[in-house]
PDB file of C-alpha atoms (C1' of nucleotides) in Angstrom:
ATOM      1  CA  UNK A   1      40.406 124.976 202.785  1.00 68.00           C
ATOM      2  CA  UNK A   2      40.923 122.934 206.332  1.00 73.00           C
ATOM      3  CA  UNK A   3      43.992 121.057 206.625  1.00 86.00           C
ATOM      4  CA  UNK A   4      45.397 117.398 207.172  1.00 90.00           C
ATOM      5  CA  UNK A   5      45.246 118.093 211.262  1.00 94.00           C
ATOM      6  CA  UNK A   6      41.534 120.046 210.588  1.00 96.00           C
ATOM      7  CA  UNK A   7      39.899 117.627 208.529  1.00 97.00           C
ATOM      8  CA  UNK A   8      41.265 114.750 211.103  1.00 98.00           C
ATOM      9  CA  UNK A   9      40.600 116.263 214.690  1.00 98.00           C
ATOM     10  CA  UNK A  10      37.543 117.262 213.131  1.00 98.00           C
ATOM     11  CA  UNK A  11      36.290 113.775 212.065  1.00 98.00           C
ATOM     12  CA  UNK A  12      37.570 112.283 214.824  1.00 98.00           C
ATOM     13  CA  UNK A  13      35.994 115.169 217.803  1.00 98.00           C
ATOM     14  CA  UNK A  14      32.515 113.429 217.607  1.00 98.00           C
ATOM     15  CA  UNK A  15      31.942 110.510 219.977  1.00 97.00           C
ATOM     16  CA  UNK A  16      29.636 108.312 217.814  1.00 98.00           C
ATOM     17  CA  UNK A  17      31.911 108.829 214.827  1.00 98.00           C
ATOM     18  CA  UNK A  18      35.152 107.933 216.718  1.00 98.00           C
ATOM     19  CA  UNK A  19      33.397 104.774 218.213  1.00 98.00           C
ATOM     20  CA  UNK A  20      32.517 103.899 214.865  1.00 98.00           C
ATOM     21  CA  UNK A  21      36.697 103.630 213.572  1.00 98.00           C
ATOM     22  CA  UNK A  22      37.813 102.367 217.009  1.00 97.00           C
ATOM     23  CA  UNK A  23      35.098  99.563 216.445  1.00 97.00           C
ATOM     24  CA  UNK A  24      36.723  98.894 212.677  1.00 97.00           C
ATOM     25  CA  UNK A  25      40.040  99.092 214.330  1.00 95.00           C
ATOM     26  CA  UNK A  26      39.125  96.420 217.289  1.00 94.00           C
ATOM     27  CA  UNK A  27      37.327  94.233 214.939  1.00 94.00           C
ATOM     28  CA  UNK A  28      38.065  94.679 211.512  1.00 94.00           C
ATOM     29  CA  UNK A  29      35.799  94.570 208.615  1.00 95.00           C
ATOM     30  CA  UNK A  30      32.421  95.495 209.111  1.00 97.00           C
ATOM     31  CA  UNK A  31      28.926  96.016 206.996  1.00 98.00           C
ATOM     32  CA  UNK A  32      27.107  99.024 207.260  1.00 98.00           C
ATOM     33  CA  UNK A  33      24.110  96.835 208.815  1.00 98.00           C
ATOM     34  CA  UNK A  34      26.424  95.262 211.617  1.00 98.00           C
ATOM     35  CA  UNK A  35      27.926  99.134 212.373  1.00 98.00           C
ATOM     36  CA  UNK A  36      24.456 100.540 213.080  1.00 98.00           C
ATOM     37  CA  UNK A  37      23.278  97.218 215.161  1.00 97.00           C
ATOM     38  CA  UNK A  38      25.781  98.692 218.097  1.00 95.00           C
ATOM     39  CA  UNK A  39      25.826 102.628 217.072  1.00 96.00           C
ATOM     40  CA  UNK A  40      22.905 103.574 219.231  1.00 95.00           C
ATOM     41  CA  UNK A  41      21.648 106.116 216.019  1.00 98.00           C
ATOM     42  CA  UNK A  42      20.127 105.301 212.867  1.00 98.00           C
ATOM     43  CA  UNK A  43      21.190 103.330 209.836  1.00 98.00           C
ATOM     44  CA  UNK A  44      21.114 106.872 207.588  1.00 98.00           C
ATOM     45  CA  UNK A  45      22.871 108.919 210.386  1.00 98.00           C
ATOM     46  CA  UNK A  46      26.011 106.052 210.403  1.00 98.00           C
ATOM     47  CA  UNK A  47      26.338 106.366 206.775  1.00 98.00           C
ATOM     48  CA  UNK A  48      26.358 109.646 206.903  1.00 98.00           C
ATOM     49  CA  UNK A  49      29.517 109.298 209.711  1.00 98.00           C
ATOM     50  CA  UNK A  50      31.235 106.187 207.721  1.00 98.00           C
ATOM     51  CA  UNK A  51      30.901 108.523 204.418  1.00 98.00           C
ATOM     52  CA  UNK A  52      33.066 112.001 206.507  1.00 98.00           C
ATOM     53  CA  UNK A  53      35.242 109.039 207.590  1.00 98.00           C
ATOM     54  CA  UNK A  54      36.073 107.546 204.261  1.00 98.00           C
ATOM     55  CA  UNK A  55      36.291 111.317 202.808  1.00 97.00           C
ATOM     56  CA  UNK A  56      39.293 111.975 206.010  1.00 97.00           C
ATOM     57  CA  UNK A  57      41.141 109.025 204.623  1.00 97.00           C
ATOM     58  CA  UNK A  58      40.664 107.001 208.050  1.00 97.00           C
ATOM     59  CA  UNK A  59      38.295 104.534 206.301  1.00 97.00           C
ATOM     60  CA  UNK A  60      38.135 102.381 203.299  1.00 97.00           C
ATOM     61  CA  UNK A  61      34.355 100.760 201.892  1.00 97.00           C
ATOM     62  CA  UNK A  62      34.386  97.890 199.744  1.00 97.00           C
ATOM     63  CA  UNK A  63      30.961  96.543 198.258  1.00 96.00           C
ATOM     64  CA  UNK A  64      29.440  93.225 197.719  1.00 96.00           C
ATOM     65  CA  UNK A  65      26.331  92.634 196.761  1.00 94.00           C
ATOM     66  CA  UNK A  66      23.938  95.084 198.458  1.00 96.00           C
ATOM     67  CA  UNK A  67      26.115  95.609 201.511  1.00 96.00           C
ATOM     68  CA  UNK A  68      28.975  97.801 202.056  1.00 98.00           C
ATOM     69  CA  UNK A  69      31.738  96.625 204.143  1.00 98.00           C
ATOM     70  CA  UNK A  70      33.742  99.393 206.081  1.00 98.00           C
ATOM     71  CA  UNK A  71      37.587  98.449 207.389  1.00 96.00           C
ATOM     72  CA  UNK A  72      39.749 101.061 209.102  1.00 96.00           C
ATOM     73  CA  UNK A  73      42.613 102.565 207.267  1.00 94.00           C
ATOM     74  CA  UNK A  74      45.233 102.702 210.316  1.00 89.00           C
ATOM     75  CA  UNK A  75      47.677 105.181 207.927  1.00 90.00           C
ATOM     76  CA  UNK A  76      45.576 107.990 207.731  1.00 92.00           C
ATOM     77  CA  UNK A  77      45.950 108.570 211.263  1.00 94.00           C
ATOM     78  CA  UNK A  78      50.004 109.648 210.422  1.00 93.00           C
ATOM     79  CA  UNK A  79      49.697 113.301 210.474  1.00 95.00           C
ATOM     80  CA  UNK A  80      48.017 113.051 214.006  1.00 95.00           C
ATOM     81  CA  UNK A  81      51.103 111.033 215.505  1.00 93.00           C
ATOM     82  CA  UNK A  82      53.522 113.543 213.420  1.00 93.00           C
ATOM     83  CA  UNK A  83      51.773 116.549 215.004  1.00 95.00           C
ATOM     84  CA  UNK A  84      51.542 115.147 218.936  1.00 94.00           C
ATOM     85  CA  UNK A  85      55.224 114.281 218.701  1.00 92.00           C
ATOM     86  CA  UNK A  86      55.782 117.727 217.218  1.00 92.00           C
ATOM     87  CA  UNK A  87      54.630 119.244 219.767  1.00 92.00           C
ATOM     88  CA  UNK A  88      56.373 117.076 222.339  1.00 86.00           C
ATOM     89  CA  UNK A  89      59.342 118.353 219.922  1.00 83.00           C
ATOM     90  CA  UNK A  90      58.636 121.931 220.626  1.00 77.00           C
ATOM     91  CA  UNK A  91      58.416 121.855 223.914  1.00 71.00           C
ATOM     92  CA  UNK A  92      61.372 119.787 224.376  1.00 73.00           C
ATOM     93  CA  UNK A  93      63.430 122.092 222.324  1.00 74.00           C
ATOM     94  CA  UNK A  94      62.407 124.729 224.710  1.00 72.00           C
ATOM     95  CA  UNK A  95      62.888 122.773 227.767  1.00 67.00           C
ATOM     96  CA  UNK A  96      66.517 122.477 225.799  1.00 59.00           C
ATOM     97  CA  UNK A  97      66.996 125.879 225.704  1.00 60.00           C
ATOM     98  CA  UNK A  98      66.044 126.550 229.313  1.00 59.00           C
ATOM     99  CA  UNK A  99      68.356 123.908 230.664  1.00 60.00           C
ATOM    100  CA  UNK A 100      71.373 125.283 228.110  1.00 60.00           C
ATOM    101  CA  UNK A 101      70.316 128.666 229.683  1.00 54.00           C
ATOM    102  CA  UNK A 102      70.444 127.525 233.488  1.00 58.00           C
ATOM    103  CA  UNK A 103      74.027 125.951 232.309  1.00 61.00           C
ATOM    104  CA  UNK A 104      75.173 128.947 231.215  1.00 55.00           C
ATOM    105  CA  UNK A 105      74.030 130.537 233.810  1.00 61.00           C
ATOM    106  CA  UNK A 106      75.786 128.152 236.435  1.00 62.00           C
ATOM    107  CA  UNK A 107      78.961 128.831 235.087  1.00 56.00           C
TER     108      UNK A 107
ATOM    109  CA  UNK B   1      29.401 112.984 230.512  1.00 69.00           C
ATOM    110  CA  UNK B   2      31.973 113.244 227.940  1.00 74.00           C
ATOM    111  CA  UNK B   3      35.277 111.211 228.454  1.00 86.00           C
ATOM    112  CA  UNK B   4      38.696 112.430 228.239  1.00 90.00           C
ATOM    113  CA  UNK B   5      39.106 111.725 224.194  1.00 94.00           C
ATOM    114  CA  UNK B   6      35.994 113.508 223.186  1.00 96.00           C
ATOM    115  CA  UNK B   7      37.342 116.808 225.019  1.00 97.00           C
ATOM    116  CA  UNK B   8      41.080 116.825 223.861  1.00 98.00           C
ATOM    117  CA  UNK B   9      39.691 115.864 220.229  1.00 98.00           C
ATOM    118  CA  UNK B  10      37.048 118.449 220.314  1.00 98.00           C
ATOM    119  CA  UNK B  11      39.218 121.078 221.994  1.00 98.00           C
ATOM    120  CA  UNK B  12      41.994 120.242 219.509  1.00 98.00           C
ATOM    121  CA  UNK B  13      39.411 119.995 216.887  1.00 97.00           C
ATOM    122  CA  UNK B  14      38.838 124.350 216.145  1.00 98.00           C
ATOM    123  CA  UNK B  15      41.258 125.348 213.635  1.00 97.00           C
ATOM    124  CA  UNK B  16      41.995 128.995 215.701  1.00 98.00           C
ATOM    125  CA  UNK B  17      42.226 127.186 218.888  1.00 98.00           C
ATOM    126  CA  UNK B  18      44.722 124.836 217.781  1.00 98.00           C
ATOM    127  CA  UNK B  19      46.846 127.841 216.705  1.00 98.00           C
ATOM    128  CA  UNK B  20      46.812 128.954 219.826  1.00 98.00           C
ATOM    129  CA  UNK B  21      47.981 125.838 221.235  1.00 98.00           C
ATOM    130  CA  UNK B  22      50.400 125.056 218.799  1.00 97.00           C
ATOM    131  CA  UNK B  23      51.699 128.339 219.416  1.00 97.00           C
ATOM    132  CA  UNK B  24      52.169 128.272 223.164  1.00 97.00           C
ATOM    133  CA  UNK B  25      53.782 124.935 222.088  1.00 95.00           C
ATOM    134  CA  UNK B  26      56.283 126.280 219.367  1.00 94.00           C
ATOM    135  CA  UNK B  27      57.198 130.080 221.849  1.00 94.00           C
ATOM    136  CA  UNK B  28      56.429 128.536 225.400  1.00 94.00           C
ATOM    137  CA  UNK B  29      54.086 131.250 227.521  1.00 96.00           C
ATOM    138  CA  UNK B  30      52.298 134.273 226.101  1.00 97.00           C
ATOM    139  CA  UNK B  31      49.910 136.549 227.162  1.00 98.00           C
ATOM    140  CA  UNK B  32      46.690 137.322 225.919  1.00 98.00           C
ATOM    141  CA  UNK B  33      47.436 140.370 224.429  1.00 98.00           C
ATOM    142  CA  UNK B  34      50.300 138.622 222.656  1.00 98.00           C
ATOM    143  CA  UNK B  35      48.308 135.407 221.565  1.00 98.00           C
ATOM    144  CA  UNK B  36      45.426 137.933 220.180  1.00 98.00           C
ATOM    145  CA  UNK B  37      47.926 139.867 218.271  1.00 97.00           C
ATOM    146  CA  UNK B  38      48.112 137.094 215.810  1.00 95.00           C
ATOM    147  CA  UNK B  39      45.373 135.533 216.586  1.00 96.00           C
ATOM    148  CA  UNK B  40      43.042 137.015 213.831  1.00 95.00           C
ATOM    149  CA  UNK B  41      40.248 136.938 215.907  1.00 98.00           C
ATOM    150  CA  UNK B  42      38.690 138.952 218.789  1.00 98.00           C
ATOM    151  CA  UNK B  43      40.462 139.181 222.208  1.00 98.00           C
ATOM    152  CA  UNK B  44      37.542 137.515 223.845  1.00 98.00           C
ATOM    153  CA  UNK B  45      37.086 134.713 221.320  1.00 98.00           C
ATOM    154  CA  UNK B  46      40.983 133.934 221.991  1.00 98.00           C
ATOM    155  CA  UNK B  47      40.313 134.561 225.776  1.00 98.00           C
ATOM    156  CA  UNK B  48      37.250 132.053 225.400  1.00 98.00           C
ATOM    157  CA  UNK B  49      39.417 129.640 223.409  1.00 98.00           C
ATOM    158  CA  UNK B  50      41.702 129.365 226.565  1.00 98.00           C
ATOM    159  CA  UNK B  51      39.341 128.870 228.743  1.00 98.00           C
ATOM    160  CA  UNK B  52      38.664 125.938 226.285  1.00 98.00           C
ATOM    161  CA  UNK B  53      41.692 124.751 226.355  1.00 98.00           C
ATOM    162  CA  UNK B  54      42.576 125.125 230.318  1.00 98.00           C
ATOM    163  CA  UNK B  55      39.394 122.819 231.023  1.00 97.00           C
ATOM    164  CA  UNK B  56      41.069 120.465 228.537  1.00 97.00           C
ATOM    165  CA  UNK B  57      44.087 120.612 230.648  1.00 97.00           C
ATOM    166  CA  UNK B  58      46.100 121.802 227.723  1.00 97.00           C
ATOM    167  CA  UNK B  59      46.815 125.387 229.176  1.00 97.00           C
ATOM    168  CA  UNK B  60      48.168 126.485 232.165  1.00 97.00           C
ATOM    169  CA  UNK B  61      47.412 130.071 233.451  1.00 97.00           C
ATOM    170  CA  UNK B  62      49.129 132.309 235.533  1.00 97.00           C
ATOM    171  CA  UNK B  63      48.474 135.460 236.662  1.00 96.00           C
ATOM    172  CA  UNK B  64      50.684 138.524 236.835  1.00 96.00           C
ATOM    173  CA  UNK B  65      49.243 142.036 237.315  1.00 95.00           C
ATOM    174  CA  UNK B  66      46.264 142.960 235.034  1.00 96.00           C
ATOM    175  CA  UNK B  67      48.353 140.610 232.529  1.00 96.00           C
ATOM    176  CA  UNK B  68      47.229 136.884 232.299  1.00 98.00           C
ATOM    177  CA  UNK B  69      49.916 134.163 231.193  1.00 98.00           C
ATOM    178  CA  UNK B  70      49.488 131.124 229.224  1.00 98.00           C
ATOM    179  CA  UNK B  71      51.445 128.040 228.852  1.00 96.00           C
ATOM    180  CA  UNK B  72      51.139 124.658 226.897  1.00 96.00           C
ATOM    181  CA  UNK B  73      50.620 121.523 229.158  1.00 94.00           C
ATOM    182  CA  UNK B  74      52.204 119.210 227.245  1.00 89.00           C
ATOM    183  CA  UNK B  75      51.183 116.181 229.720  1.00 90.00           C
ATOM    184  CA  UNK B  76      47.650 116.554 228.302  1.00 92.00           C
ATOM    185  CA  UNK B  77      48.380 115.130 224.816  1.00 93.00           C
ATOM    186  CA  UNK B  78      49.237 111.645 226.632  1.00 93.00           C
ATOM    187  CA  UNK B  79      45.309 109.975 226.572  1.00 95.00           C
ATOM    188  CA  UNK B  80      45.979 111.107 222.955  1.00 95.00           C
ATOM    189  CA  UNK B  81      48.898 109.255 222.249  1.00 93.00           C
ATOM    190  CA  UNK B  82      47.847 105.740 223.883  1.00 93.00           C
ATOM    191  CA  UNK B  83      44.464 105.997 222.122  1.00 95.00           C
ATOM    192  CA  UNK B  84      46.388 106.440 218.391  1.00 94.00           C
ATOM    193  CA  UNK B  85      48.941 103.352 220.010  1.00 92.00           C
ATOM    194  CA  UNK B  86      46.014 101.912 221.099  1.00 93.00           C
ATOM    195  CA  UNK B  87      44.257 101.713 217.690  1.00 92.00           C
ATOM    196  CA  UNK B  88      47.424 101.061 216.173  1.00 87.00           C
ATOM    197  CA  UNK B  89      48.123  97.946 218.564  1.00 85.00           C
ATOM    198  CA  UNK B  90      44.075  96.914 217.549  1.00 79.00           C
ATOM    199  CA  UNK B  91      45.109  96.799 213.988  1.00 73.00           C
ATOM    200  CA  UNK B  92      48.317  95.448 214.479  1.00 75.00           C
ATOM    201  CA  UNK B  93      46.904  92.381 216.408  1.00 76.00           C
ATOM    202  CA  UNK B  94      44.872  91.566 213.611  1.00 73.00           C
ATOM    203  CA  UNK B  95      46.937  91.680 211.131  1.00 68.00           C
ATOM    204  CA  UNK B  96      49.176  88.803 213.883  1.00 62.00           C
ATOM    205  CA  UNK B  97      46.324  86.963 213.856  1.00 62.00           C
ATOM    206  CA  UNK B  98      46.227  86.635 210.140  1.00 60.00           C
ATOM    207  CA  UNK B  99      49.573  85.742 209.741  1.00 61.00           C
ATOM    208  CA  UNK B 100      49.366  83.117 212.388  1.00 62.00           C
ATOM    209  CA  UNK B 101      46.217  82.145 210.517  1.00 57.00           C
ATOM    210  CA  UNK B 102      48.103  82.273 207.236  1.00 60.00           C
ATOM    211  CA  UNK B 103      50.586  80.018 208.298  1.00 63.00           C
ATOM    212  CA  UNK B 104      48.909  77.562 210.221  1.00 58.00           C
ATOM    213  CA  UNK B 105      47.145  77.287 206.504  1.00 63.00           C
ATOM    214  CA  UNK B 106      50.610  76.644 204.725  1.00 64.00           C
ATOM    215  CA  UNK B 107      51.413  73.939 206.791  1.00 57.00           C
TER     216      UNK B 107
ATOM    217  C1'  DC C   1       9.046  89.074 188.322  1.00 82.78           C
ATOM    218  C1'  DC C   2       8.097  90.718 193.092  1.00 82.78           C
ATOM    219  C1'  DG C   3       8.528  91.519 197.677  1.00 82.78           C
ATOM    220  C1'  DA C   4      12.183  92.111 200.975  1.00 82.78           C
ATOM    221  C1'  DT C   5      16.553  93.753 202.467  1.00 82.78           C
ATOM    222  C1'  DC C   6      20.595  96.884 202.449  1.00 82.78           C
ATOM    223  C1'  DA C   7      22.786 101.198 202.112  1.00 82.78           C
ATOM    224  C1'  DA C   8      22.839 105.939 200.335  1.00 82.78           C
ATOM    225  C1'  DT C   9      20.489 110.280 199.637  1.00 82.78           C
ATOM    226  C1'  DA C  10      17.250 114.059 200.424  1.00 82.78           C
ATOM    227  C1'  DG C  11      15.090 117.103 203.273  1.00 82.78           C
ATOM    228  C1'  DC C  12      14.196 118.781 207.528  1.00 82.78           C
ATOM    229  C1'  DC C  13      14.922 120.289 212.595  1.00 82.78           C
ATOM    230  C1'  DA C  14      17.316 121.474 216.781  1.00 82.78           C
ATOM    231  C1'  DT C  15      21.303 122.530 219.029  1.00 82.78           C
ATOM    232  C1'  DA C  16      26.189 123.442 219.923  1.00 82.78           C
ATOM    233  C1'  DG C  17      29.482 126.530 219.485  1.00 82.78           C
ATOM    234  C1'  DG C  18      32.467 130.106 217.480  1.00 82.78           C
ATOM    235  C1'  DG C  19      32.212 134.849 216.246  1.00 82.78           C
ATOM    236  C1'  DT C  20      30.983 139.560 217.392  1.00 82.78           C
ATOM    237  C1'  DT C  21      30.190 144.034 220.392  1.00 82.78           C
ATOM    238  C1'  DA C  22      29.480 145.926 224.887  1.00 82.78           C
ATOM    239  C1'  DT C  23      30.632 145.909 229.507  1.00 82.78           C
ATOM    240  C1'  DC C  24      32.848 144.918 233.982  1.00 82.78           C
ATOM    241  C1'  DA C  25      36.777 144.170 237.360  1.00 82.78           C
ATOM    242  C1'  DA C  26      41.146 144.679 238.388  1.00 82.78           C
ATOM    243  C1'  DT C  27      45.500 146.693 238.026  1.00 82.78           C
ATOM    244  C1'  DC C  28      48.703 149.974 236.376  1.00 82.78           C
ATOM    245  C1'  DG C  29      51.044 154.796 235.398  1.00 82.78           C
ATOM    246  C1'  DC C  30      50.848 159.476 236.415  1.00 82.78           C
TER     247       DC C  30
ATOM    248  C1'  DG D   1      42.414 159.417 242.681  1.00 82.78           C
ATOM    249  C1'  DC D   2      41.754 158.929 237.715  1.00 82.78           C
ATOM    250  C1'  DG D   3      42.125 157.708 233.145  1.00 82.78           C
ATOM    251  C1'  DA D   4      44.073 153.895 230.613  1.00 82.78           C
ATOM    252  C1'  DT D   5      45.050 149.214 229.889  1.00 82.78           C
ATOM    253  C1'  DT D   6      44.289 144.146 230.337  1.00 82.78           C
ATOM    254  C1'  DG D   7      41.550 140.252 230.278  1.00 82.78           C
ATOM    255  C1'  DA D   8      37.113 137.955 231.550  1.00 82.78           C
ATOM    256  C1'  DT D   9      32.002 137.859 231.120  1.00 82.78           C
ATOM    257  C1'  DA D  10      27.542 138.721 229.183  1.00 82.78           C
ATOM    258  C1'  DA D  11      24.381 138.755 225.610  1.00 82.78           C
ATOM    259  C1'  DC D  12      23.532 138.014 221.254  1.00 82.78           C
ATOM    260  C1'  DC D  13      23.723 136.072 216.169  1.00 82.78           C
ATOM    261  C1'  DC D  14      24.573 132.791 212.655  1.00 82.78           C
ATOM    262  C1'  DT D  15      26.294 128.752 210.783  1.00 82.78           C
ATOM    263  C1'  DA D  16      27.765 123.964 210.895  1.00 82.78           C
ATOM    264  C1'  DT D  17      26.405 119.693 211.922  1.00 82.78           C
ATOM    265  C1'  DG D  18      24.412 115.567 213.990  1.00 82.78           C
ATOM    266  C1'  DG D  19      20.057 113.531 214.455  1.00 82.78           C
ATOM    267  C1'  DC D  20      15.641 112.012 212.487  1.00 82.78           C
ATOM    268  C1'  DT D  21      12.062 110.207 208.846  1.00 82.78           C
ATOM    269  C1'  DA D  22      11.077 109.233 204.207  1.00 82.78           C
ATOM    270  C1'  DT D  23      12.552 107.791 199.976  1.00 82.78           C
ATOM    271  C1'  DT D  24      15.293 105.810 196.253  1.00 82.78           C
ATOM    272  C1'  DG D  25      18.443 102.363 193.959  1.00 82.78           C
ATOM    273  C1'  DA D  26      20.271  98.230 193.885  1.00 82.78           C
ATOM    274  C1'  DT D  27      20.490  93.435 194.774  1.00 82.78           C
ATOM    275  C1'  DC D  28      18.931  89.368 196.706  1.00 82.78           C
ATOM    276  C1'  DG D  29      15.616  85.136 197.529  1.00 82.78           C
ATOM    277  C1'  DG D  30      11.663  82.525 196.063  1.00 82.78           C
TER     278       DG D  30
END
DNA sequence: CCGATCAATAGCCATAGGGTTATCAATCGC
DNA sequence: GCGATTGATAACCCTATGGCTATTGATCGG
């Protein structure tokens, strides 16, 4: 079972797919139709990327009618600012400890 | 040619070579022998993951004897950051516009 | 109603890539 | 110098997945 940080890097590591929410985040709101007009792939192959987005949380789809409109759900990308500026925690910490050491060691 | 997001998100995006990272994040350098210890995989699938992540720019080597070092660079996570601000700042425009729109209307 | 449009699904193919074992190159200890 | 250790490379396999076409289901316009 693939975690928060799997199921996000994942979704977002292929380029078609990530144009697809940075598009809904420029833009806003957009049908299914208007997605694939720009996508450079075929209608089937974006709904197959819209439906891994909505499943990683980074999408919402809201119908009307006969067409599905797609709008970016800016939360679900959380977890990927929380790990980055864990990371940039960690290595801080340690940069911490180095400096604390190199004190120490001035004394 | 694939830009810089598509490699750090596809780089970040293997669950094992994430570990790796996160680990020479969280315990600062490590060798190979040390990083495969825990690793649960093969010492050259973890020394292949490296190699990932050094063309990434996420991983520094150095060399030392037979022994190989490895280090987190943590510089490389910063086209990751101001794409997330980015899309943030996208979405947070938006939502501006509709509350200047809003309140132009209430007027 | 009936044809047309929109989006999702099914089924298929080709490739990328992560895993393995085997091997090589380089360095170490004795 | 020689066996042992360390890590990188090679060669292979197998699966996951992104793409396609064809089809279906649903809704619209006339």
């Amino acid at each position: 079972m693939p975690n928060t940080h799997d199921v996000l890097f994942r979704t977002l590591a292929d380029p078609t797919r990530r144009a697809l929410f940075e598009r809904l985040c420029r833009e806003g709101e957009q049908t299914v139709g208007a997605l694939t007009a720009q996508s450079g792939v075929s209608q089937p192959a974006v709904s197959k990327h819209l439906g891994v987005l909505r499943q990683a949380g980074l999408v919402r789809d809201r119908h009307e009618g006969r067409q599905t409109h797609y709008s970016a759900q800016l939360g679900a990308l959380a977890p990927l600012i929380d790990w980055t500026s864990q990371m940039a925690g960690f290595w801080q910490s340690r940069f911490d400890d180095l400096e604390d050491l190199l004190k120490r060691m001035d004394q």
